[in-house]
mmCIF file of C-alpha atoms in Angstrom:
data_model
loop_
_atom_site.group_PDB
_atom_site.id
_atom_site.type_symbol
_atom_site.label_atom_id
_atom_site.label_comp_id
_atom_site.label_asym_id
_atom_site.label_seq_id
_atom_site.Cartn_x
_atom_site.Cartn_y
_atom_site.Cartn_z
ATOM 1 C CA MET A 1 18.249 9.609 -20.182
ATOM 2 C CA SER A 2 15.513 7.085 -19.402
ATOM 3 C CA VAL A 3 13.899 6.922 -15.988
ATOM 4 C CA THR A 4 13.195 3.652 -14.163
ATOM 5 C CA LEU A 5 10.324 3.284 -11.722
ATOM 6 C CA LEU A 6 10.829 0.415 -9.303
ATOM 7 C CA LEU A 7 7.871 -0.800 -7.244
ATOM 8 C CA GLY A 8 9.262 -1.882 -3.895
ATOM 9 C CA SER A 9 6.586 -4.430 -3.127
ATOM 10 C CA ALA A 10 5.502 -7.959 -3.953
ATOM 11 C CA SER A 11 1.860 -6.828 -4.005
ATOM 12 C CA THR A 12 -0.021 -7.935 -7.110
ATOM 13 C CA SER A 13 -2.692 -5.332 -6.350
ATOM 14 C CA ARG A 14 -0.229 -2.427 -6.389
ATOM 15 C CA ALA A 15 1.390 -3.778 -9.545
ATOM 16 C CA ALA A 16 -2.026 -4.026 -11.196
ATOM 17 C CA ILE A 17 -2.803 -0.385 -10.330
ATOM 18 C CA LEU A 18 0.346 0.807 -12.128
ATOM 19 C CA THR A 19 -0.289 -1.523 -15.057
ATOM 20 C CA ARG A 20 -3.874 -0.318 -15.540
ATOM 21 C CA ALA A 21 -2.621 3.271 -15.557
ATOM 22 C CA GLY A 22 -0.095 2.475 -18.310
ATOM 23 C CA ILE A 23 2.892 3.229 -16.091
ATOM 24 C CA PRO A 24 5.995 1.143 -16.902
ATOM 25 C CA PHE A 25 7.804 -0.270 -13.875
ATOM 26 C CA THR A 26 9.940 -3.070 -12.533
ATOM 27 C CA GLN A 27 9.292 -4.808 -9.238
ATOM 28 C CA LEU A 28 11.428 -5.842 -6.277
ATOM 29 C CA ALA A 29 9.978 -7.005 -2.972
ATOM 30 C CA ALA A 30 11.066 -5.519 0.337
ATOM 31 C CA ASP A 31 11.997 -7.707 3.281
ATOM 32 C CA ILE A 32 11.287 -5.979 6.582
ATOM 33 C CA ASP A 33 10.063 -7.035 10.019
ATOM 34 C CA GLU A 34 6.742 -5.186 10.009
ATOM 35 C CA ALA A 35 5.675 -6.231 13.503
ATOM 36 C CA ALA A 36 8.930 -5.098 15.108
ATOM 37 C CA LEU A 37 8.899 -1.809 13.229
ATOM 38 C CA VAL A 38 5.512 -0.649 14.517
ATOM 39 C CA THR A 39 5.869 -1.882 18.104
ATOM 40 C CA ASP A 40 6.544 1.617 19.415
ATOM 41 C CA VAL A 41 4.319 3.450 16.909
ATOM 42 C CA PRO A 42 0.719 3.371 18.170
ATOM 43 C CA GLU A 43 -0.823 5.822 15.688
ATOM 44 C CA PRO A 44 -2.224 3.928 12.649
ATOM 45 C CA ARG A 45 -1.480 6.734 10.180
ATOM 46 C CA VAL A 46 2.117 7.016 11.390
ATOM 47 C CA GLN A 47 2.486 3.224 11.240
ATOM 48 C CA ALA A 48 1.480 3.155 7.574
ATOM 49 C CA GLN A 49 4.015 5.803 6.636
ATOM 50 C CA ALA A 50 6.786 4.224 8.706
ATOM 51 C CA LEU A 51 6.245 0.876 6.980
ATOM 52 C CA ALA A 52 6.279 2.451 3.518
ATOM 53 C CA THR A 53 9.501 4.312 4.265
ATOM 54 C CA ALA A 54 11.180 1.201 5.684
ATOM 55 C CA LYS A 55 10.240 -0.737 2.540
ATOM 56 C CA ALA A 56 11.619 1.978 0.277
ATOM 57 C CA HIS A 57 14.935 2.038 2.124
ATOM 58 C CA ALA A 58 15.180 -1.762 2.173
ATOM 59 C CA VAL A 59 14.653 -1.973 -1.590
ATOM 60 C CA SER A 60 16.997 0.895 -2.413
ATOM 61 C CA ASN A 61 19.679 -0.689 -0.224
ATOM 62 C CA MET A 62 19.287 -4.021 -2.035
ATOM 63 C CA LEU A 63 19.425 -2.262 -5.392
ATOM 64 C CA LEU A 64 22.609 -0.372 -4.567
ATOM 65 C CA ARG A 65 24.214 -3.448 -3.028
ATOM 66 C CA ASP A 66 23.427 -5.902 -5.823
ATOM 67 C CA THR A 67 22.904 -3.918 -9.028
ATOM 68 C CA LEU A 68 24.197 -0.449 -9.742
ATOM 69 C CA PRO A 69 21.393 1.337 -11.636
ATOM 70 C CA ASP A 70 22.217 2.461 -15.178
ATOM 71 C CA GLY A 71 20.257 5.693 -14.833
ATOM 72 C CA PRO A 72 17.889 7.611 -12.558
ATOM 73 C CA THR A 73 15.809 5.133 -10.570
ATOM 74 C CA TYR A 74 12.838 5.963 -8.365
ATOM 75 C CA ILE A 75 11.793 3.402 -5.776
ATOM 76 C CA ILE A 76 8.072 3.558 -5.030
ATOM 77 C CA ALA A 77 6.953 1.842 -1.825
ATOM 78 C CA ALA A 78 3.638 1.800 -0.006
ATOM 79 C CA ASP A 79 2.008 0.081 2.924
ATOM 80 C CA SER A 80 -1.442 0.196 4.469
ATOM 81 C CA VAL A 81 -2.824 0.109 7.998
ATOM 82 C CA PHE A 82 -6.520 -0.019 8.850
ATOM 83 C CA GLU A 83 -7.788 2.128 11.714
ATOM 84 C CA PHE A 84 -10.966 0.977 13.428
ATOM 85 C CA GLU A 85 -12.298 2.636 16.558
ATOM 86 C CA GLY A 86 -8.907 4.213 17.195
ATOM 87 C CA HIS A 87 -6.853 1.024 16.904
ATOM 88 C CA ALA A 88 -4.468 -0.099 14.155
ATOM 89 C CA TYR A 89 -5.054 -3.348 12.309
ATOM 90 C CA GLY A 90 -2.773 -4.922 9.753
ATOM 91 C CA LYS A 91 -3.210 -8.263 8.001
ATOM 92 C CA PRO A 92 -5.316 -10.793 9.991
ATOM 93 C CA GLN A 93 -3.245 -13.757 8.705
ATOM 94 C CA HIS A 94 -5.419 -16.263 10.613
ATOM 95 C CA PRO A 95 -9.078 -17.115 9.822
ATOM 96 C CA ASP A 96 -10.299 -16.742 13.407
ATOM 97 C CA VAL A 97 -8.757 -13.268 13.612
ATOM 98 C CA ALA A 98 -10.374 -12.230 10.323
ATOM 99 C CA ILE A 99 -13.782 -13.477 11.473
ATOM 100 C CA GLU A 100 -13.520 -11.603 14.757
ATOM 101 C CA ARG A 101 -12.582 -8.366 13.012
ATOM 102 C CA TRP A 102 -15.360 -8.613 10.444
ATOM 103 C CA ARG A 103 -17.993 -9.261 13.097
ATOM 104 C CA ALA A 104 -16.815 -6.126 14.901
ATOM 105 C CA GLN A 105 -16.656 -3.843 11.840
ATOM 106 C CA ARG A 106 -19.772 -4.902 9.900
ATOM 107 C CA GLY A 107 -22.304 -2.095 9.615
ATOM 108 C CA LYS A 108 -19.630 0.394 10.714
ATOM 109 C CA ALA A 109 -16.761 2.317 9.116
ATOM 110 C CA GLY A 110 -13.022 2.622 9.524
ATOM 111 C CA ILE A 111 -10.115 4.481 7.958
ATOM 112 C CA LEU A 112 -7.575 2.881 5.652
ATOM 113 C CA HIS A 113 -4.228 4.703 5.773
ATOM 114 C CA SER A 114 -1.784 4.095 2.910
ATOM 115 C CA GLY A 115 1.699 5.472 3.382
ATOM 116 C CA HIS A 116 3.754 6.262 0.268
ATOM 117 C CA THR A 117 7.501 6.846 -0.048
ATOM 118 C CA ILE A 118 9.599 7.489 -3.135
ATOM 119 C CA ILE A 119 13.391 7.431 -2.975
ATOM 120 C CA ALA A 120 15.394 8.868 -5.866
ATOM 121 C CA VAL A 121 18.549 6.892 -6.604
ATOM 122 C CA LEU A 122 20.803 9.117 -8.687
ATOM 123 C CA GLY A 123 24.482 8.745 -9.433
ATOM 124 C CA GLY A 124 24.701 5.494 -7.538
ATOM 125 C CA ARG A 125 23.301 6.737 -4.248
ATOM 126 C CA LYS A 126 20.112 7.795 -2.520
ATOM 127 C CA GLN A 127 19.585 11.473 -3.199
ATOM 128 C CA ARG A 128 16.066 12.547 -2.242
ATOM 129 C CA ILE A 129 13.098 11.123 -0.346
ATOM 130 C CA VAL A 130 9.453 12.233 -0.526
ATOM 131 C CA GLN A 131 6.549 10.924 1.521
ATOM 132 C CA GLU A 132 2.767 11.179 1.684
ATOM 133 C CA THR A 133 0.053 9.331 3.560
ATOM 134 C CA VAL A 134 -3.364 9.063 1.927
ATOM 135 C CA SER A 135 -6.394 8.096 4.016
ATOM 136 C CA ALA A 136 -9.892 7.027 3.018
ATOM 137 C CA THR A 137 -12.959 6.060 5.028
ATOM 138 C CA VAL A 138 -14.455 2.661 4.234
ATOM 139 C CA ALA A 139 -18.019 1.740 5.235
ATOM 140 C CA PHE A 140 -18.929 -1.939 5.582
ATOM 141 C CA ALA A 141 -22.218 -3.640 4.822
ATOM 142 C CA ASN A 142 -24.050 -5.221 7.750
ATOM 143 C CA VAL A 143 -23.480 -8.788 6.610
ATOM 144 C CA SER A 144 -24.463 -11.983 8.416
ATOM 145 C CA ASP A 145 -22.190 -14.383 10.267
ATOM 146 C CA SER A 146 -22.550 -16.914 7.462
ATOM 147 C CA VAL A 147 -21.444 -14.393 4.825
ATOM 148 C CA ILE A 148 -18.421 -13.497 6.940
ATOM 149 C CA ASP A 149 -17.561 -17.162 7.451
ATOM 150 C CA ASP A 150 -17.840 -17.849 3.715
ATOM 151 C CA TYR A 151 -15.719 -14.802 2.885
ATOM 152 C CA VAL A 152 -12.948 -15.729 5.291
ATOM 153 C CA ALA A 153 -13.012 -19.313 3.982
ATOM 154 C CA THR A 154 -11.929 -18.000 0.553
ATOM 155 C CA GLY A 155 -8.637 -16.871 2.111
ATOM 156 C CA GLU A 156 -8.921 -13.492 0.410
ATOM 157 C CA PRO A 157 -8.966 -11.299 3.544
ATOM 158 C CA LEU A 158 -6.131 -12.984 5.418
ATOM 159 C CA PHE A 159 -3.204 -11.076 3.950
ATOM 160 C CA VAL A 160 -4.624 -7.604 3.319
ATOM 161 C CA ALA A 161 -4.714 -4.694 5.759
ATOM 162 C CA GLY A 162 -7.938 -4.690 7.751
ATOM 163 C CA GLY A 163 -9.011 -8.028 6.323
ATOM 164 C CA PHE A 164 -10.819 -6.544 3.334
ATOM 165 C CA THR A 165 -10.277 -5.446 -0.239
ATOM 166 C CA LEU A 166 -12.265 -3.572 -2.879
ATOM 167 C CA GLU A 167 -11.443 -6.315 -5.331
ATOM 168 C CA GLY A 168 -12.752 -9.844 -5.652
ATOM 169 C CA HIS A 169 -15.255 -11.216 -3.137
ATOM 170 C CA GLY A 170 -14.648 -8.326 -0.743
ATOM 171 C CA ALA A 171 -16.328 -5.866 -3.119
ATOM 172 C CA THR A 172 -19.704 -7.392 -2.226
ATOM 173 C CA MET A 173 -19.249 -6.360 1.407
ATOM 174 C CA ILE A 174 -18.245 -2.716 1.018
ATOM 175 C CA ALA A 175 -21.041 -0.151 1.440
ATOM 176 C CA GLY A 176 -18.999 2.845 0.325
ATOM 177 C CA VAL A 177 -15.651 4.625 0.174
ATOM 178 C CA ASP A 178 -15.025 8.280 1.006
ATOM 179 C CA GLY A 179 -11.636 9.116 -0.493
ATOM 180 C CA ASP A 180 -9.183 7.785 -3.051
ATOM 181 C CA PRO A 181 -10.229 4.202 -3.945
ATOM 182 C CA ASN A 182 -6.766 3.417 -5.328
ATOM 183 C CA ALA A 183 -5.308 4.287 -1.925
ATOM 184 C CA VAL A 184 -7.653 1.702 -0.400
ATOM 185 C CA LEU A 185 -6.342 -0.801 -2.940
ATOM 186 C CA GLY A 186 -2.844 0.068 -1.763
ATOM 187 C CA LEU A 187 -1.405 2.770 -4.014
ATOM 188 C CA SER A 188 -2.692 6.270 -4.712
ATOM 189 C CA LEU A 189 -1.858 7.184 -8.308
ATOM 190 C CA ARG A 190 -2.597 10.821 -7.584
ATOM 191 C CA ALA A 191 -0.044 10.780 -4.764
ATOM 192 C CA VAL A 192 2.540 8.987 -6.918
ATOM 193 C CA ARG A 193 2.167 11.535 -9.729
ATOM 194 C CA GLU A 194 2.475 14.504 -7.362
ATOM 195 C CA MET A 195 5.423 12.988 -5.490
ATOM 196 C CA LEU A 196 7.280 12.363 -8.759
ATOM 197 C CA ASP A 197 6.515 15.963 -9.753
ATOM 198 C CA ARG A 198 8.234 17.094 -6.567
ATOM 199 C CA LEU A 199 11.277 15.077 -7.642
ATOM 200 C CA GLY A 200 11.282 16.686 -11.092
ATOM 201 C CA VAL A 201 9.876 13.646 -12.913
ATOM 202 C CA ALA A 202 6.838 14.103 -15.140
ATOM 203 C CA LEU A 203 4.668 11.004 -15.171
ATOM 204 C CA THR A 204 2.735 11.619 -18.387
ATOM 205 C CA PRO A 205 5.702 11.121 -20.798
ATOM 206 C CA LEU A 206 6.178 7.649 -19.303
ATOM 207 C CA TRP A 207 2.724 6.642 -20.578
ATOM 208 C CA THR A 208 4.048 6.576 -24.136
ATOM 209 C CA ALA A 209 7.053 4.465 -23.136
ATOM 210 C CA THR A 210 4.941 1.299 -23.315
ATOM 211 C CA GLU A 211 3.297 2.078 -26.672
#
């Protein structure tokens, strides 16, 4: 029986990570109130995992409500929270917020936490749930105010955790990464493979499914 991997996210970055790895998947975005969910969760690492788990449940609930899966389906969800000087930072969303954050973090380092949750939908219901949070330290270049202003003006950092990315323009402002770079991009492939292993699903046979 074929296995379906469903990415529970609208993120183009996470989709691109799976695509580059030759992993076949479908995609369905989660709709959750992120701000309300983390109100009572101060720890950045715990926030990231809570958001990933909420997304996975939201997507699996939509799937079971609207379309009964034909076979085993595994919902993969992830979310990231940036920790800087002990505080949690999500997406800046506004240019002035992004500028303020970048001026504070330039020349320093923070920790990007990416929570991962996989829910196995078997026999028309949720059967098993596995979770893992992957963290990596990101060091930032000591860039000038004008570089920060120009970067924020591109709009790239507004809707990513911590206001930065390893892709695009943001790559020019990262001094180094200690940890899984894919986790910083939003989805640790190592974690996904090991989590699927725990659910009895081997990832490598799926590589040939797209050939």
